[in-house]
PDB file of C-alpha atoms in Angstrom:
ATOM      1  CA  UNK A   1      92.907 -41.681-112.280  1.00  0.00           C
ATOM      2  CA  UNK A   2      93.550 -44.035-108.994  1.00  0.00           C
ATOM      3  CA  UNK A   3      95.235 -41.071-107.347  1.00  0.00           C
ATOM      4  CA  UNK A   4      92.019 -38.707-107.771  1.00  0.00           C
ATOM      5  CA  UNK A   5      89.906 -41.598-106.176  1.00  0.00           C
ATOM      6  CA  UNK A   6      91.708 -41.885-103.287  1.00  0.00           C
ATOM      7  CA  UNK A   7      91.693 -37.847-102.995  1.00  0.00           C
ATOM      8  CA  UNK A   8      88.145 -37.648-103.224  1.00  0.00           C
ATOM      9  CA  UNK A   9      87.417 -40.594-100.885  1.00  0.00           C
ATOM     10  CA  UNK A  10      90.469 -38.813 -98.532  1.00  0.00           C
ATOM     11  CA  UNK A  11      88.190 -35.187 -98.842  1.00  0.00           C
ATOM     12  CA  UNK A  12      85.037 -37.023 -98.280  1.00  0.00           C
ATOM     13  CA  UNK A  13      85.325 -38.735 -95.414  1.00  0.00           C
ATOM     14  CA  UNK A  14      87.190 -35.688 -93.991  1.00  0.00           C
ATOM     15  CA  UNK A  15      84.175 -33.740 -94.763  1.00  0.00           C
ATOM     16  CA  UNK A  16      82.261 -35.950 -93.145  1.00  0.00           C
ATOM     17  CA  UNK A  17      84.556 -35.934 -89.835  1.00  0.00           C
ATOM     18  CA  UNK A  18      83.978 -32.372 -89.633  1.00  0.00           C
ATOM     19  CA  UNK A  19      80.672 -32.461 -89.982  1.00  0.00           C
ATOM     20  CA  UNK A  20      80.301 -34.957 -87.143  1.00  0.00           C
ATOM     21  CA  UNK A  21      82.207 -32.898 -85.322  1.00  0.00           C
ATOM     22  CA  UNK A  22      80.271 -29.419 -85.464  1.00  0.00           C
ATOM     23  CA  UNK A  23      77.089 -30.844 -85.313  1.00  0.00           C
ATOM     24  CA  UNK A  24      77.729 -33.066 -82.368  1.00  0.00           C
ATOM     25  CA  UNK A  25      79.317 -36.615 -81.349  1.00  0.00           C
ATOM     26  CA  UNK A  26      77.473 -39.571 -81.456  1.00  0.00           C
ATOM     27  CA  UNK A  27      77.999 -41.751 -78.135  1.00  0.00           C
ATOM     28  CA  UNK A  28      78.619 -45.398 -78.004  1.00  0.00           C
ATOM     29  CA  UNK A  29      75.580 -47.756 -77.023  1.00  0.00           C
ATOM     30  CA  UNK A  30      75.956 -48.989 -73.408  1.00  0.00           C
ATOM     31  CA  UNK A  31      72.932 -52.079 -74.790  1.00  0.00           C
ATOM     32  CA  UNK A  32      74.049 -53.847 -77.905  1.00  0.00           C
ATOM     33  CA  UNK A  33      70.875 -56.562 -78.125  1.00  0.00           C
ATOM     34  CA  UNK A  34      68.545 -56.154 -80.825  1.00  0.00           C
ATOM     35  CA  UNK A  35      65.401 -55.901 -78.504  1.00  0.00           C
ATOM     36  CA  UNK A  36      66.900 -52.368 -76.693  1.00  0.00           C
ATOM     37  CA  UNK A  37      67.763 -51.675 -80.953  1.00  0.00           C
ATOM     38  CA  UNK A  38      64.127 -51.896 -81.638  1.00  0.00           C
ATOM     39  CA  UNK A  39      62.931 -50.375 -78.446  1.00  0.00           C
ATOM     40  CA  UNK A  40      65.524 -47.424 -78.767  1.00  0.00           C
ATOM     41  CA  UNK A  41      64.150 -46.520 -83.293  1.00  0.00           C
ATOM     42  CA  UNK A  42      60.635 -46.674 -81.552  1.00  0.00           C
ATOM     43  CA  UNK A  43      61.793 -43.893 -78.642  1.00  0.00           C
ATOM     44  CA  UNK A  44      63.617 -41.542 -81.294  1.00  0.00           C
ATOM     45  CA  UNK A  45      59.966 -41.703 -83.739  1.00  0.00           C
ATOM     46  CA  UNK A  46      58.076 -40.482 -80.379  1.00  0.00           C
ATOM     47  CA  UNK A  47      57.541 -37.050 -79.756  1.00  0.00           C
ATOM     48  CA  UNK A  48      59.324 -35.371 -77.541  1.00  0.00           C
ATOM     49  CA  UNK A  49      58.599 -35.375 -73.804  1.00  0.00           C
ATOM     50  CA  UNK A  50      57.228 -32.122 -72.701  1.00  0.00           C
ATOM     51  CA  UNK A  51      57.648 -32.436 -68.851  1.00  0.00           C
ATOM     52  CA  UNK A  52      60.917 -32.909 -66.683  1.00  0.00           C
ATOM     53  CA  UNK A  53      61.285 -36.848 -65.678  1.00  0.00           C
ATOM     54  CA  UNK A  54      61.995 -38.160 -62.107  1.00  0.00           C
ATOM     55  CA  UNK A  55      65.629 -39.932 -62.833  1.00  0.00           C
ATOM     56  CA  UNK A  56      68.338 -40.179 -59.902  1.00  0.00           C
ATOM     57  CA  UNK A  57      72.248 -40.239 -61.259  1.00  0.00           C
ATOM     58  CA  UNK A  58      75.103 -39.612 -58.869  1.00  0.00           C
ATOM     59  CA  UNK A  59      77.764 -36.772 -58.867  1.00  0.00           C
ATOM     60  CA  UNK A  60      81.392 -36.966 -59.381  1.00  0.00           C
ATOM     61  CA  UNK A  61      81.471 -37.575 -55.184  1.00  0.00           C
ATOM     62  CA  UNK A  62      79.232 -40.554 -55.679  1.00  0.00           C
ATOM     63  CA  UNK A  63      76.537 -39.027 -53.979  1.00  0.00           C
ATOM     64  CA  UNK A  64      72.832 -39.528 -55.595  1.00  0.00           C
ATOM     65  CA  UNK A  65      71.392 -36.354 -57.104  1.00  0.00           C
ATOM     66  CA  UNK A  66      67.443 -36.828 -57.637  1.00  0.00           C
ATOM     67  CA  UNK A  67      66.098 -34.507 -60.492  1.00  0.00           C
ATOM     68  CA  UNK A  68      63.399 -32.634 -58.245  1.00  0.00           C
ATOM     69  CA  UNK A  69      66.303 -31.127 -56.436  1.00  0.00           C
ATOM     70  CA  UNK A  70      65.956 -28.452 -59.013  1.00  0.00           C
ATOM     71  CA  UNK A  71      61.654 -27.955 -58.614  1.00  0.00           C
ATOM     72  CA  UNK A  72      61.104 -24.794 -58.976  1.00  0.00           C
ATOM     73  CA  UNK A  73      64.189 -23.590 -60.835  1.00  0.00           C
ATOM     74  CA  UNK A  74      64.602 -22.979 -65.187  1.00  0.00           C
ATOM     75  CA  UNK A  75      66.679 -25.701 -65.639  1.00  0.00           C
ATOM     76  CA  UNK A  76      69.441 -26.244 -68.260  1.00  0.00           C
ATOM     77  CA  UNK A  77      70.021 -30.186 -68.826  1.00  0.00           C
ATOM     78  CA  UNK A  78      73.369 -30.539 -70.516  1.00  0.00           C
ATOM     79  CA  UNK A  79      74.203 -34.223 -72.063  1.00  0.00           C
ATOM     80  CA  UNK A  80      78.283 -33.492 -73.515  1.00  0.00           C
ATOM     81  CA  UNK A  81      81.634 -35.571 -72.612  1.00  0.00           C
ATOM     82  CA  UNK A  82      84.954 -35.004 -72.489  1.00  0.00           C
ATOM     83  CA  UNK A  83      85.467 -36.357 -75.772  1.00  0.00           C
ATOM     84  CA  UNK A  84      83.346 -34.066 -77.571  1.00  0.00           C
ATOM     85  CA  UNK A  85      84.907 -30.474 -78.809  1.00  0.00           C
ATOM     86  CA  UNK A  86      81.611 -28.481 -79.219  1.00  0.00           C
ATOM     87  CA  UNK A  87      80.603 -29.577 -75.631  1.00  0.00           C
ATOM     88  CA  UNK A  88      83.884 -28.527 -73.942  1.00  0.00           C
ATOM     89  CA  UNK A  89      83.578 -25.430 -76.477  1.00  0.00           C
ATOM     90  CA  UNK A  90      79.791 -24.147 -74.737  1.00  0.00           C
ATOM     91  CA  UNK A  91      81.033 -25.229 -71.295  1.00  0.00           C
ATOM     92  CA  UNK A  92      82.675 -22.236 -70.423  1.00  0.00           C
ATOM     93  CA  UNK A  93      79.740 -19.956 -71.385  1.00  0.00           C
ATOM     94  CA  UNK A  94      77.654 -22.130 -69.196  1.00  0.00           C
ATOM     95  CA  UNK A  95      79.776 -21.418 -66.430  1.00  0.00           C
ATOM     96  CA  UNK A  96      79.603 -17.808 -66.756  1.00  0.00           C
ATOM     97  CA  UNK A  97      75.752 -17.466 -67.373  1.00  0.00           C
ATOM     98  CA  UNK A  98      75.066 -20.126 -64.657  1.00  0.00           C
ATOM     99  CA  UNK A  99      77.223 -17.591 -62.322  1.00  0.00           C
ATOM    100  CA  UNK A 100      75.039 -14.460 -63.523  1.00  0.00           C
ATOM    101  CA  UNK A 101      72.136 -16.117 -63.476  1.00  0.00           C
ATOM    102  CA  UNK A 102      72.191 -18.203 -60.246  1.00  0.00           C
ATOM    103  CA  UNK A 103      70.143 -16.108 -57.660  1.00  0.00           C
ATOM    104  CA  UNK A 104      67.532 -15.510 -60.709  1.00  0.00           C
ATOM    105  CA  UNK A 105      66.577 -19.237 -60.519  1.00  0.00           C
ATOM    106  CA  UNK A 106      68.377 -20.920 -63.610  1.00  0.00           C
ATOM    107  CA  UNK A 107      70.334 -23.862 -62.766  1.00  0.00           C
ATOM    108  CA  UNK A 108      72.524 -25.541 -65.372  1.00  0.00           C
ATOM    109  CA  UNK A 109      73.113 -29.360 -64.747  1.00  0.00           C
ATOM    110  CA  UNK A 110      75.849 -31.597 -66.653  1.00  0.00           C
ATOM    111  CA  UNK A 111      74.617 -34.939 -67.678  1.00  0.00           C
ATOM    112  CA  UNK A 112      78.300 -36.434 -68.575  1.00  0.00           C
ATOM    113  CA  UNK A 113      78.269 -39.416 -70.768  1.00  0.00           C
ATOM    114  CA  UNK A 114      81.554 -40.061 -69.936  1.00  0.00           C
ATOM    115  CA  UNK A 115      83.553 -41.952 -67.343  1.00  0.00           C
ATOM    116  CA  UNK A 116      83.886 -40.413 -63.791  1.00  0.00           C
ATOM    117  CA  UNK A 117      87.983 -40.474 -63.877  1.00  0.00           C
ATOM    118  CA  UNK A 118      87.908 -38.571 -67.460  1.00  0.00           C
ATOM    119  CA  UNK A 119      84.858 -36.169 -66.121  1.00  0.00           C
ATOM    120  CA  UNK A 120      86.805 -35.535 -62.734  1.00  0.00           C
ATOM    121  CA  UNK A 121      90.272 -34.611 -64.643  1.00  0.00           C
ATOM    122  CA  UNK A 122      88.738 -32.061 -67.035  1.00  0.00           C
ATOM    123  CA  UNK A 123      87.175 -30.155 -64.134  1.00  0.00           C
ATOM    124  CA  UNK A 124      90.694 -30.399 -62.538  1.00  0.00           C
ATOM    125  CA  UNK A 125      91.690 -28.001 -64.805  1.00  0.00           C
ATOM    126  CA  UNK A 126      88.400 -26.400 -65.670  1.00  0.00           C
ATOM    127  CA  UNK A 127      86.059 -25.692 -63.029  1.00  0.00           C
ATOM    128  CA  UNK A 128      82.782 -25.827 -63.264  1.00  0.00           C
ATOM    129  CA  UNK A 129      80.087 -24.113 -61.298  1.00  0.00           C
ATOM    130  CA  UNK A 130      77.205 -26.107 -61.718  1.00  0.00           C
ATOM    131  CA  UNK A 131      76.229 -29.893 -60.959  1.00  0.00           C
ATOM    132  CA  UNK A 132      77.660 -32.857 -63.073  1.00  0.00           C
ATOM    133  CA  UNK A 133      76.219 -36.054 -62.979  1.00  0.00           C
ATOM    134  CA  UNK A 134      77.120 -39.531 -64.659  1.00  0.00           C
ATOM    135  CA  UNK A 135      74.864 -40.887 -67.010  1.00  0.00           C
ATOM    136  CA  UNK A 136      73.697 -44.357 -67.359  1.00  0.00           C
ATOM    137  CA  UNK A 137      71.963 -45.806 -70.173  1.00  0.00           C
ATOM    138  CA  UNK A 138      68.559 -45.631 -68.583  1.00  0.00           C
ATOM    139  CA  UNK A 139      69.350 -41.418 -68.663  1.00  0.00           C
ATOM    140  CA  UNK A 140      70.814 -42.255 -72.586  1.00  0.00           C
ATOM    141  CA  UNK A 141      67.295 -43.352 -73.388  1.00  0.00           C
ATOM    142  CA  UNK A 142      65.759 -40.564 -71.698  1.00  0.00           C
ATOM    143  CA  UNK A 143      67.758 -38.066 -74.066  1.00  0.00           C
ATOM    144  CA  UNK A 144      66.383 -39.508 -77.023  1.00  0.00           C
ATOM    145  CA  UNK A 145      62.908 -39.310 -75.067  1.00  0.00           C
ATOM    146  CA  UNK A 146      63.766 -35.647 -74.664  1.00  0.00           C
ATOM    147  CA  UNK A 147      64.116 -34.876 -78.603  1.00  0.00           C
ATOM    148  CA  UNK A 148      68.013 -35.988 -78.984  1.00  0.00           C
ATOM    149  CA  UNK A 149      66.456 -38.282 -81.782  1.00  0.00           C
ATOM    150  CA  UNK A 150      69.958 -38.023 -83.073  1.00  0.00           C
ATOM    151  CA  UNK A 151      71.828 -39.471 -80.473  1.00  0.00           C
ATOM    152  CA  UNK A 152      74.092 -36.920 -80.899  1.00  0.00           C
ATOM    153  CA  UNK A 153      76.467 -34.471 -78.058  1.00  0.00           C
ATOM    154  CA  UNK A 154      76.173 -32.041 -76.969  1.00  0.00           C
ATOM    155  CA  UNK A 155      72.076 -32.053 -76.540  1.00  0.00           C
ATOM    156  CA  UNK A 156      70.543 -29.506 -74.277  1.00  0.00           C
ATOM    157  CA  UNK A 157      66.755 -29.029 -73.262  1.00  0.00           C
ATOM    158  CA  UNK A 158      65.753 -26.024 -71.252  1.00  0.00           C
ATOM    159  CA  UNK A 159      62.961 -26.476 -68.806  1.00  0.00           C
ATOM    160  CA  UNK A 160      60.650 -23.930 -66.921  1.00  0.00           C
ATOM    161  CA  UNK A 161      59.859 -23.347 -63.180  1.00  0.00           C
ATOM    162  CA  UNK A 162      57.355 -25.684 -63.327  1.00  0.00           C
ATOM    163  CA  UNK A 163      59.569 -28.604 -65.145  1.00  0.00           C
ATOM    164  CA  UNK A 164      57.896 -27.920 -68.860  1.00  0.00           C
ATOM    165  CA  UNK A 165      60.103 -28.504 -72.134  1.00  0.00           C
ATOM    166  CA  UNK A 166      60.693 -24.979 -73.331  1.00  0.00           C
ATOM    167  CA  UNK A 167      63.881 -25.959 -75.644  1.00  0.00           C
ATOM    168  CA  UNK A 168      65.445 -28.858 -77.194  1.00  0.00           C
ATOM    169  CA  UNK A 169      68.598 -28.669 -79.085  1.00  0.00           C
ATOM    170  CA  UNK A 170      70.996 -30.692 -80.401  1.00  0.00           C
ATOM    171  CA  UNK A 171      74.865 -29.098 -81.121  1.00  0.00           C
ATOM    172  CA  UNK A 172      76.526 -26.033 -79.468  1.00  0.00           C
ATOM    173  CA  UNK A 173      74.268 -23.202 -78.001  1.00  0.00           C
ATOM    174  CA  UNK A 174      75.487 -19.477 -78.374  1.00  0.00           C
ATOM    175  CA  UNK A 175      75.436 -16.695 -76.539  1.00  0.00           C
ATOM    176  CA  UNK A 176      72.086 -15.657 -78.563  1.00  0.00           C
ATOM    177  CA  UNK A 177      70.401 -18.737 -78.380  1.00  0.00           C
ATOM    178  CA  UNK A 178      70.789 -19.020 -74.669  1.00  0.00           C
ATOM    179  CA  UNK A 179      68.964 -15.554 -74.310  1.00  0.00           C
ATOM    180  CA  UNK A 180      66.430 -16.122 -76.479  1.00  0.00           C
ATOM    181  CA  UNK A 181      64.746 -19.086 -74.303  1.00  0.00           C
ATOM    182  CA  UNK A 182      66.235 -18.225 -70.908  1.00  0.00           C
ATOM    183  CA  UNK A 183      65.596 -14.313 -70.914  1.00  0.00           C
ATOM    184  CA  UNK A 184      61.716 -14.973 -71.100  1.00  0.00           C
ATOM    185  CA  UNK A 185      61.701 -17.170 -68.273  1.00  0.00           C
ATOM    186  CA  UNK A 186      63.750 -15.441 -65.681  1.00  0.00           C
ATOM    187  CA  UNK A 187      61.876 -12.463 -63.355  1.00  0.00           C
ATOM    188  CA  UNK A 188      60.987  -9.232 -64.713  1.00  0.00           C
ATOM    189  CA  UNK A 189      64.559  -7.261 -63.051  1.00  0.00           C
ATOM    190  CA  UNK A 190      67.076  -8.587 -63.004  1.00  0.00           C
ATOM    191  CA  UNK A 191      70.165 -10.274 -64.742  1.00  0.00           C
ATOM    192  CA  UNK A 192      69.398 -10.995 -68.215  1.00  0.00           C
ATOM    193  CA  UNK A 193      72.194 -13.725 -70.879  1.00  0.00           C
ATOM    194  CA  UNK A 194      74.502 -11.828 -72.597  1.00  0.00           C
ATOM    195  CA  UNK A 195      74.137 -11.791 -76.534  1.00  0.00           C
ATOM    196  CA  UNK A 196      77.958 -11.462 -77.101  1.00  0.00           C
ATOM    197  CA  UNK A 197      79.870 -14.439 -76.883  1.00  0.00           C
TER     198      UNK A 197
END
């Protein structure tokens, strides 16, 4: 009888890693008081916001990136790590739409919540076309104010040319879900997202 406990309590909390890990990975707080606690439950109960936010991060160069450097564009805001498998598993698909798609006006930007050194060794051995920036926990609170009421990675939130929330979502985007916010957005001719993996 002990044995099957400690199988079940050895399946469950396996299940429960996998499910962690397909639906996304929960990041570590940067803020531990109870105050930024509080503040953070009554962020994640707020609706989502519906435009883009002014916030400045810096690149893996150090340089500051503001977030109007991308007015204008459908933009693709990434939050993911190196430490998470279902961001590192959309990355490459990210990379190849953001290379179709460039001169149609969609710009993909990383948001790594991550440390530089870890972000700057994964793109040594995948490249990636497209901004990455460093988060900080002021751009941690601003997921959640985006929708990521989960605190969960990867979280992605599509915006239009004129910086309005199209699409929130929290876990790995396909191929299918990619076209099905991006396509409408992008000009009449043109390059379109592939449906196929």
């Amino acid at each position: 009888m002990k044995a099957l406990k400690v199988m079940l309590v050895t399946v469950l909390a396996g299940g429960i890693s996998i499910g962690t890990a397909i639906v996304g990975q929960r990041w570590v707080d940067f803020e531990d008081g109870a105050g930024d606690r509080q503040a953070a439950r009554s962020e994640r109960q707020a609706e989502p916001l519906q435009t883009l936010p002014d916030f400045r991060l810096t690149d893996l160069e150090g340089r500051e990136v503001a977030s109007n450097a991308w007015a204008g564009k459908v933009l693709v805001l990434n939050f993911w790590a190196t430490w998470c498998p279902p961001c590192l598993s959309e990355i490459p698909r990210f990379v190849e739409i953001q290379e179709r798609l460039r001169e149609s006006g969609v710009q993909f930007v990383g948001i790594a919540v991550d440390q530089v050194e870890d972000v700057r060794a994964f793109v040594a051995g995948q490249p990636v076309n497209y901004p990455l920036l460093i988060a900080t926990p002021e751009v941690l609170k601003l997921s959640v104010q985006l929708g990521n009421r989960l605190e969960v990675l990867p979280f992605t939130v599509i915006f239009d040319r004129h910086g309005r929330r199209v699409h929130g979502q929290v876990g790995e985007l396909s191929a299918e879900e990619l076209a099905d916010h991006l396509d409408p957005l992008l000009v009449r001719e043109g390059p379109r997202v592939s449906r196929t993996p």
